[in-house]
C-alpha cells in the first residue's frame, strides 16, 4: 500500500511552545504509573509457552563434553563479528552456543511479517565489503538479514560446531586450570579458555501484566515468536489464515508499526490497541539498484558507518552519507540548529540557550510528523488519536510508509486507550474503557526486557574467581572496564550495550567492541599470556567516569513520556536508563578505546603470571 497523501484536513492543535509543553505534560501524566517497570513480566511460569521457539523443532541430541578455546554465548551479529576478529587474531577453535535454533540473534526470533531493519542496510549488515553480499533493499527485510548472518557463519567456519536450541545454565571459573566450565540444559559440559556473552539487549519477550492474560481462550502469541502455523504466510505476507479472524495487536512500538500494515491487509478485522502513539516518519524504502555498490573505494563501509554515527551523535560532517530519517533527526534537532545559531551570534551558546533551541527544533520535528498524520489519515478522530505528544527522542523513532495509511482501511480499527492501556483480557477478547472487544487472536507487540538484570536476561549466573557471583557483584549496578571486562571474572567478556557507547546502529557498537576484543586476544597470544582480567582500580575509575556522565541528557529525558529509554519514567537510577550507557556518546567511547589501544600498555588489565595452562 502506498503512503497515500491526501488533502490536509483542518484539525485543531496547540500552537506555541507553552501550549505544546502543557499538552506534552498532560499526556505524560496519564502514562506515569506507580508500578513502573513492575507493570511487565517475563514470559515464564504459566506463560513460558509464549517464549518457546516456533521455528526450529528441538530434537534430542547426546550431551557434549568437550574443550574449546573460545566459547561465544549468543549467535547474533555481536558474536559473529567478534568471531571474525578472533579468527584474525589467530583463534581457530571457536564455538557458538545459543538458545535459538540458528544464527541471527534478534533476527532469528523476530520473523513477524514485515520485519525490517530500520537502519540503512549498507551500514547495518557487517562485512559487506569483505563478503560481497548485497542487501536487496535499502532497509533490509528479516530473511535477507538472517541469510547474511548464516553466510557469515558459514564463511568463517562457525556453522558446524554451533550448539543451537541450547541454553547455558551456568558458568564457573576454575582458577587452577585457567578454564571456564560451562553447563547447558542439554547436559553439555564445555571447558573453555575464554567465554564471551553477547546476549543482546532485546532478547527476552516482555509481557504486560494485564489482568486475565492467562484466561484468553483464543490464540495468543508474542511478535518475536510469530505463529505462521496459525496465521499462514511468511515474513513477506500472505497471512491467509487470518482472513476470517478478528485480530488484536497490542503495542505500537517499532515492531507494531512494522507488522500492522501486514495484519491490516490480511486480517478479517484488525484492532490496533494503542497506549502511546508512535511517531512514524517517512521511510522511503526501495530495492537497491544493480550499480549501487559498484565502484566504491576500499573502506567505504567503515567510512559510511563512522559518518552515520558522527551525524547521529550531533556532530557535523561535511557530507551526510546515509542521509535518511535518522540523520535528519539529528540535523534538525542538534548540530545544525545550534551551529547556525552560534554562527549568527559569532560565539558559543549557553547551555540553556542550546536546550531552548533543541526544544524548538524538536517541536518542529514532531509538528511535521503530526502534520503527516493529518495528511494521510482520512478520519479526523483517528488522526487525532494517532498523534504523538512527546519529544522526538523519548521513544525509539519509527519510520514507515504504510503504517498510517492502514488506518484508512474499513477493516482496521484503532482502539486508543488514552494512555492507560488495556483494562482486562477475558476469555473472548479484551476490555478498554469498559468496552469489550471480541477477538479470535491476540498478538503481543509488547517488546523486550531491557532494564532487568543481566544475569536474569542471560538466564544463568556466573561464578568467577574465589566464588564471586556476577549477580551479586552487579546487584547495585554494573561494574565493568569499558563494558567488556569485570574484575574477578578472568577471560570473560561482555559484548552489548552495558557501559559502552551506543550508536543507533547497534552493529557499529558491537563492531568496535569486537575489534577491541580481537586486539586484546591477539596481544595475549603474542605475549603468551593465557589469562586476562580488569584490575579493581581500573574498573573503579571507569565506573566513576560512567557515573560522572550518566546524567547528561537528563534535562531532556525527565520531561519524557515513559518508555524503556527512561526506565518507564523513573530516572532516579541512571544505571537503568539505557542500561547505563557511556554518557559522552558512542564517538567518545570509540575514541577512548582507540587511544587505549594506541598507548599499547594495556592499562587496567592484569595478566596473572603463570605457565600457559
Ligand atoms: P516497545 O517496548 O518499543 O513497545 C511495546 C509496545 O507495547 C508499546 O507501544 C507499549 O505502549 C505497548 N504496551 C505495553 N504494555 C501495554 C498495555 N498494558 N496495554 C497496551 N499497550 C501496551 O517494543 P517493540 O517490540 O515495538 O520494540 C522494541 C525495540 O526493538 C525497539 O525499540 C527497537 O530498538 C527494536 N526494534 C528494532 C527494529 C529495527 O528496525 N531495527 C524493528 C523493531 C524493533 P507504551 O508506548 O505506552 O509503553
Short mmCIF file of C-alpha atoms in Angstrom, two decimals, residues 136-489:
data_model
loop_
_atom_site.label_atom_id
_atom_site.label_comp_id
_atom_site.label_asym_id
_atom_site.label_seq_id
_atom_site.Cartn_x
_atom_site.Cartn_y
_atom_site.Cartn_z
CA UNK A 136 18.25 -6.37 -1.67
CA UNK A 137 16.62 -3.33 -0.07
CA UNK A 138 17.93 -0.13 1.40
CA UNK A 139 16.30 -1.20 4.68
CA UNK A 140 16.79 -4.95 4.62
CA UNK A 141 13.97 -7.34 5.44
CA UNK A 142 14.34 -10.06 8.07
CA UNK A 143 15.08 -13.02 5.74
CA UNK A 144 17.85 -11.10 3.96
CA UNK A 145 19.43 -10.20 7.30
CA UNK A 146 19.22 -13.77 8.58
CA UNK A 147 20.70 -15.08 5.35
CA UNK A 148 23.64 -12.71 5.78
CA UNK A 149 24.21 -13.89 9.36
CA UNK A 150 24.13 -17.52 8.19
CA UNK A 151 26.52 -16.78 5.31
CA UNK A 152 28.97 -15.06 7.67
CA UNK A 153 28.86 -18.08 9.95
CA UNK A 154 29.50 -20.48 7.07
CA UNK A 155 32.31 -18.38 5.59
CA UNK A 156 34.14 -18.28 8.89
CA UNK A 157 33.61 -21.94 9.72
CA UNK A 158 31.28 -21.30 12.64
CA UNK A 159 28.27 -23.25 11.47
CA UNK A 160 29.42 -26.82 12.03
CA UNK A 161 30.28 -26.67 15.71
CA UNK A 162 27.47 -24.34 16.76
CA UNK A 163 25.20 -25.56 19.54
CA UNK A 164 21.67 -24.32 18.89
CA UNK A 165 18.46 -24.80 20.85
CA UNK A 166 20.82 -24.94 23.79
CA UNK A 167 20.50 -22.76 26.84
CA UNK A 168 23.51 -22.13 29.03
CA UNK A 169 22.66 -22.92 32.63
CA UNK A 170 25.87 -21.90 34.38
CA UNK A 171 29.49 -20.82 34.01
CA UNK A 172 32.19 -21.32 36.64
CA UNK A 173 35.83 -20.22 36.54
CA UNK A 174 38.41 -22.78 37.62
CA UNK A 175 41.39 -20.72 38.66
CA UNK A 176 43.70 -23.73 38.98
CA UNK A 177 43.09 -24.82 35.42
CA UNK A 178 42.56 -21.37 33.96
CA UNK A 179 39.36 -22.53 32.30
CA UNK A 180 35.64 -21.85 32.35
CA UNK A 181 33.27 -24.75 32.92
CA UNK A 182 30.04 -24.04 31.13
CA UNK A 183 26.93 -26.19 31.52
CA UNK A 184 23.78 -26.26 29.38
CA UNK A 185 20.24 -27.56 29.54
CA UNK A 186 21.25 -30.30 27.07
CA UNK A 187 23.68 -31.81 29.54
CA UNK A 188 26.75 -30.34 27.86
CA UNK A 189 29.92 -29.64 29.79
CA UNK A 190 32.09 -27.21 27.87
CA UNK A 191 35.56 -26.39 29.09
CA UNK A 192 36.65 -23.07 27.61
CA UNK A 193 39.68 -20.85 27.96
CA UNK A 194 37.67 -17.76 27.02
CA UNK A 195 33.94 -17.01 27.18
CA UNK A 196 32.07 -14.03 25.79
CA UNK A 197 28.46 -13.16 26.44
CA UNK A 198 26.56 -11.38 23.70
CA UNK A 199 23.04 -11.98 24.90
CA UNK A 200 21.54 -8.95 23.16
CA UNK A 201 19.60 -6.11 24.72
CA UNK A 202 16.31 -7.17 23.11
CA UNK A 203 16.11 -10.89 23.52
CA UNK A 204 13.59 -11.87 26.15
CA UNK A 205 9.94 -11.15 25.37
CA UNK A 206 8.26 -8.84 27.84
CA UNK A 207 4.58 -9.28 28.66
CA UNK A 208 2.20 -6.75 30.19
CA UNK A 209 0.63 -7.77 33.49
CA UNK A 210 -2.83 -7.17 32.10
CA UNK A 211 -5.34 -8.99 34.33
CA UNK A 212 -6.75 -12.08 32.64
CA UNK A 213 -3.96 -12.60 30.10
CA UNK A 214 -3.85 -16.29 31.02
CA UNK A 215 -7.64 -16.65 30.60
CA UNK A 216 -7.82 -15.84 26.90
CA UNK A 217 -9.26 -18.89 25.13
CA UNK A 218 -8.34 -17.75 21.62
CA UNK A 219 -4.92 -17.80 20.03
CA UNK A 220 -2.17 -15.65 21.54
CA UNK A 221 1.49 -15.13 20.72
CA UNK A 222 4.29 -12.59 21.03
CA UNK A 223 5.59 -10.93 17.86
CA UNK A 224 9.04 -12.46 18.40
CA UNK A 225 7.52 -15.96 18.30
CA UNK A 226 5.22 -15.47 15.31
CA UNK A 227 2.93 -18.43 14.76
CA UNK A 228 2.80 -18.88 10.99
CA UNK A 229 1.12 -22.24 11.59
CA UNK A 230 -1.90 -20.21 12.69
CA UNK A 231 -1.66 -17.09 10.52
CA UNK A 232 -0.40 -18.75 7.34
CA UNK A 233 2.07 -16.95 5.09
CA UNK A 234 5.58 -15.86 5.92
CA UNK A 235 7.62 -12.76 6.62
CA UNK A 236 6.62 -11.34 3.24
CA UNK A 237 2.89 -11.62 3.98
CA UNK A 238 0.22 -13.95 2.64
CA UNK A 239 -1.38 -14.41 6.09
CA UNK A 240 -4.36 -16.27 4.65
CA UNK A 241 -5.13 -17.98 7.95
CA UNK A 242 -6.31 -14.60 9.29
CA UNK A 243 -8.83 -13.93 6.53
CA UNK A 244 -11.80 -14.85 8.71
CA UNK A 245 -10.29 -13.84 12.04
CA UNK A 246 -10.74 -10.88 14.35
CA UNK A 247 -7.24 -10.00 15.42
CA UNK A 248 -5.96 -7.54 18.02
CA UNK A 249 -2.39 -6.35 18.16
CA UNK A 250 -1.35 -4.81 21.47
CA UNK A 251 1.53 -2.38 21.17
CA UNK A 252 2.53 0.28 18.70
CA UNK A 253 6.31 0.43 19.15
CA UNK A 254 8.80 -0.17 16.32
CA UNK A 255 7.55 -3.77 15.99
CA UNK A 256 3.85 -2.92 15.99
CA UNK A 257 4.45 -0.24 13.38
CA UNK A 258 6.09 -2.77 11.05
CA UNK A 259 3.56 -5.59 11.38
CA UNK A 260 0.34 -3.56 11.46
CA UNK A 261 0.30 -2.92 7.67
CA UNK A 262 0.58 -6.66 7.01
CA UNK A 263 -2.05 -7.54 9.60
CA UNK A 264 -4.34 -4.84 8.23
CA UNK A 265 -4.06 -6.33 4.79
CA UNK A 266 -4.82 -9.91 5.82
CA UNK A 267 -6.95 -9.99 8.95
CA UNK A 268 -10.74 -10.26 8.73
CA UNK A 269 -10.77 -7.35 11.14
CA UNK A 270 -7.81 -5.77 12.90
CA UNK A 271 -7.90 -3.87 16.17
CA UNK A 272 -4.74 -1.89 16.82
CA UNK A 273 -4.62 -1.33 20.57
CA UNK A 274 -2.65 1.81 21.34
CA UNK A 275 -1.41 3.17 24.63
CA UNK A 276 1.10 5.78 23.44
CA UNK A 277 1.03 6.71 19.76
CA UNK A 278 4.20 6.04 17.82
CA UNK A 279 5.85 8.93 15.96
CA UNK A 280 6.30 7.49 12.49
CA UNK A 281 8.31 9.43 9.95
CA UNK A 282 8.89 8.79 6.23
CA UNK A 283 10.70 5.51 5.45
CA UNK A 284 11.24 5.65 1.73
CA UNK A 285 12.49 2.09 1.41
CA UNK A 286 13.41 0.84 -2.05
CA UNK A 287 15.17 -2.07 -3.71
CA UNK A 288 18.88 -1.49 -4.10
CA UNK A 289 20.00 -0.93 -7.67
CA UNK A 290 22.47 -3.17 -9.54
CA UNK A 291 25.09 -0.40 -9.55
CA UNK A 292 24.57 0.77 -6.01
CA UNK A 293 27.67 -0.89 -4.60
CA UNK A 294 29.79 -0.79 -7.72
CA UNK A 295 33.00 1.22 -7.87
CA UNK A 296 33.05 2.16 -4.21
CA UNK A 297 36.54 2.82 -2.81
CA UNK A 298 38.10 0.37 -0.36
CA UNK A 299 36.98 1.14 3.15
CA UNK A 300 33.66 2.62 2.03
CA UNK A 301 31.60 0.71 4.58
CA UNK A 302 33.69 1.67 7.60
CA UNK A 303 33.61 5.29 6.42
CA UNK A 304 29.85 5.25 5.98
CA UNK A 305 29.36 3.61 9.38
CA UNK A 306 31.56 6.24 11.04
CA UNK A 307 29.87 9.08 9.19
CA UNK A 308 26.40 7.93 10.29
CA UNK A 309 27.35 7.62 13.95
CA UNK A 310 29.02 11.03 13.80
CA UNK A 311 25.90 12.69 12.39
CA UNK A 312 23.56 10.94 14.82
CA UNK A 313 25.80 11.96 17.70
CA UNK A 314 25.03 15.57 16.93
CA UNK A 315 28.38 16.39 15.32
CA UNK A 316 28.66 17.91 11.90
CA UNK A 317 30.05 16.14 8.85
CA UNK A 318 30.62 17.81 5.53
CA UNK A 319 28.58 15.13 3.80
CA UNK A 320 25.79 13.12 5.37
CA UNK A 321 26.50 9.87 3.56
CA UNK A 322 23.42 7.94 4.71
CA UNK A 323 21.08 10.90 4.67
CA UNK A 324 17.86 9.39 5.93
CA UNK A 325 15.26 9.85 8.64
CA UNK A 326 17.74 9.10 11.41
CA UNK A 327 20.31 11.61 10.33
CA UNK A 328 17.54 14.13 9.68
CA UNK A 329 16.51 13.97 13.35
CA UNK A 330 19.96 14.95 14.43
CA UNK A 331 20.42 17.51 11.72
CA UNK A 332 17.15 19.08 12.75
CA UNK A 333 17.48 18.69 16.48
CA UNK A 334 21.02 19.42 17.38
CA UNK A 335 24.07 20.09 15.35
CA UNK A 336 22.74 22.20 12.56
CA UNK A 337 20.34 24.23 14.67
CA UNK A 338 22.92 25.03 17.33
CA UNK A 339 25.69 25.55 14.81
CA UNK A 340 23.65 28.06 12.85
CA UNK A 341 22.75 30.00 15.95
CA UNK A 342 26.38 30.10 17.00
CA UNK A 343 27.42 31.29 13.61
CA UNK A 344 24.78 34.03 13.67
CA UNK A 345 25.96 35.18 17.03
CA UNK A 346 29.64 34.64 16.33
CA UNK A 347 30.15 32.87 19.67
CA UNK A 348 29.08 29.86 21.70
CA UNK A 349 25.61 29.43 23.14
CA UNK A 350 24.97 28.92 26.81
CA UNK A 351 23.70 25.51 27.87
CA UNK A 352 20.21 26.93 28.48
CA UNK A 353 20.17 28.54 25.04
CA UNK A 354 21.21 25.25 23.45
CA UNK A 355 18.41 23.45 25.28
CA UNK A 356 15.85 26.04 24.18
CA UNK A 357 17.00 25.71 20.62
CA UNK A 358 16.81 21.95 20.69
CA UNK A 359 13.35 22.12 22.24
CA UNK A 360 12.11 24.43 19.49
CA UNK A 361 13.63 22.20 16.80
CA UNK A 362 12.06 19.16 18.47
CA UNK A 363 8.62 20.78 18.46
CA UNK A 364 9.04 21.49 14.75
CA UNK A 365 10.06 17.91 14.01
CA UNK A 366 7.10 16.48 15.89
CA UNK A 367 4.76 19.01 14.29
CA UNK A 368 5.92 17.74 10.93
CA UNK A 369 5.00 14.19 11.96
CA UNK A 370 1.63 15.32 13.32
CA UNK A 371 1.00 17.11 10.02
CA UNK A 372 1.97 13.92 8.19
CA UNK A 373 -0.77 12.08 10.08
CA UNK A 374 -3.32 14.75 9.17
CA UNK A 375 -2.36 14.44 5.53
CA UNK A 376 -2.60 10.66 5.43
CA UNK A 377 -5.35 9.54 7.81
CA UNK A 378 -8.80 10.33 6.46
CA UNK A 379 -10.89 10.11 9.63
CA UNK A 380 -10.17 13.20 11.76
CA UNK A 381 -10.85 11.44 15.09
CA UNK A 382 -8.49 8.58 14.21
CA UNK A 383 -5.86 11.05 13.05
CA UNK A 384 -6.11 12.97 16.32
CA UNK A 385 -5.78 9.78 18.34
CA UNK A 386 -2.68 8.73 16.37
CA UNK A 387 -0.79 11.94 17.12
CA UNK A 388 2.22 11.67 19.41
CA UNK A 389 2.62 14.34 22.06
CA UNK A 390 6.15 13.99 23.35
CA UNK A 391 9.67 14.93 22.34
CA UNK A 392 11.17 13.02 19.45
CA UNK A 393 13.79 11.09 21.37
CA UNK A 394 11.54 10.00 24.26
CA UNK A 395 10.73 6.83 22.38
CA UNK A 396 12.60 5.00 19.71
CA UNK A 397 11.96 6.86 16.47
CA UNK A 398 9.89 4.89 13.94
CA UNK A 399 9.84 5.10 10.15
CA UNK A 400 7.25 3.52 7.89
CA UNK A 401 5.24 4.49 4.85
CA UNK A 402 2.36 2.01 5.17
CA UNK A 403 1.55 2.33 8.87
CA UNK A 404 -0.68 5.43 8.84
CA UNK A 405 -2.47 4.52 5.57
CA UNK A 406 -3.53 1.21 7.19
CA UNK A 407 -5.95 3.19 9.36
CA UNK A 408 -7.89 4.23 6.25
CA UNK A 409 -8.97 0.63 5.74
CA UNK A 410 -12.57 -0.18 6.68
CA UNK A 411 -11.45 -3.44 8.30
CA UNK A 412 -8.98 -1.75 10.68
CA UNK A 413 -9.97 -0.06 13.94
CA UNK A 414 -7.69 1.95 16.17
CA UNK A 415 -8.55 1.26 19.81
CA UNK A 416 -6.97 4.18 21.62
CA UNK A 417 -6.68 3.58 25.35
CA UNK A 418 -5.86 7.23 26.09
CA UNK A 419 -2.55 6.33 27.67
CA UNK A 420 -3.99 3.80 30.09
CA UNK A 421 -3.53 0.50 28.29
CA UNK A 422 -5.82 -2.49 28.19
CA UNK A 423 -8.06 -2.81 31.28
CA UNK A 424 -8.55 -6.55 31.16
CA UNK A 425 -8.31 -9.60 28.97
CA UNK A 426 -11.20 -12.03 29.02
CA UNK A 427 -11.87 -15.49 27.66
CA UNK A 428 -13.09 -14.00 24.38
CA UNK A 429 -11.28 -10.72 23.96
CA UNK A 430 -10.21 -7.58 25.77
CA UNK A 431 -11.71 -4.58 27.53
CA UNK A 432 -10.75 -0.94 27.04
CA UNK A 433 -12.61 1.87 28.82
CA UNK A 434 -15.39 -0.51 29.78
CA UNK A 435 -15.98 -1.71 26.21
CA UNK A 436 -15.47 -5.37 25.36
CA UNK A 437 -13.93 -6.35 22.01
CA UNK A 438 -14.41 -9.94 20.85
CA UNK A 439 -11.33 -11.33 19.11
CA UNK A 440 -10.01 -14.69 17.93
CA UNK A 441 -6.34 -13.82 18.14
CA UNK A 442 -4.23 -11.58 20.37
CA UNK A 443 -0.79 -10.57 19.18
CA UNK A 444 1.51 -9.07 21.80
CA UNK A 445 3.81 -6.47 20.26
CA UNK A 446 4.85 -5.51 23.76
CA UNK A 447 8.62 -5.53 23.41
CA UNK A 448 11.51 -6.99 25.32
CA UNK A 449 13.01 -6.96 28.75
CA UNK A 450 15.55 -4.16 28.71
CA UNK A 451 16.16 -2.91 32.24
CA UNK A 452 16.12 -6.27 34.00
CA UNK A 453 19.28 -7.74 35.48
CA UNK A 454 21.91 -9.02 33.08
CA UNK A 455 22.03 -12.49 34.63
CA UNK A 456 18.24 -12.74 34.54
CA UNK A 457 18.22 -11.89 30.84
CA UNK A 458 21.07 -14.31 30.22
CA UNK A 459 19.15 -16.98 32.12
CA UNK A 460 22.16 -18.10 34.19
CA UNK A 461 24.59 -16.80 36.77
CA UNK A 462 28.36 -16.72 36.52
CA UNK A 463 30.83 -17.76 39.19
CA UNK A 464 34.22 -16.10 38.93
CA UNK A 465 37.40 -16.36 40.94
CA UNK A 466 37.10 -17.28 44.65
CA UNK A 467 33.38 -17.94 44.35
CA UNK A 468 32.48 -14.38 43.25
CA UNK A 469 28.96 -14.37 41.82
CA UNK A 470 28.13 -11.97 38.99
CA UNK A 471 24.53 -11.26 40.03
CA UNK A 472 25.80 -10.33 43.49
CA UNK A 473 28.63 -8.21 42.17
CA UNK A 474 26.21 -6.28 39.95
CA UNK A 475 23.32 -6.19 42.43
CA UNK A 476 23.76 -2.44 42.92
CA UNK A 477 24.70 -1.60 39.35
CA UNK A 478 27.02 -2.68 36.59
CA UNK A 479 30.74 -2.57 37.24
CA UNK A 480 32.94 -3.06 34.21
CA UNK A 481 36.03 -1.79 32.46
CA UNK A 482 34.98 -0.49 29.02
CA UNK A 483 31.83 -2.60 29.26
CA UNK A 484 33.99 -5.54 28.22
CA UNK A 485 35.57 -6.95 31.41
CA UNK A 486 34.59 -7.17 35.04
CA UNK A 487 37.18 -7.69 37.78
CA UNK A 488 37.20 -11.11 39.42
CA UNK A 489 35.92 -12.82 36.26
#
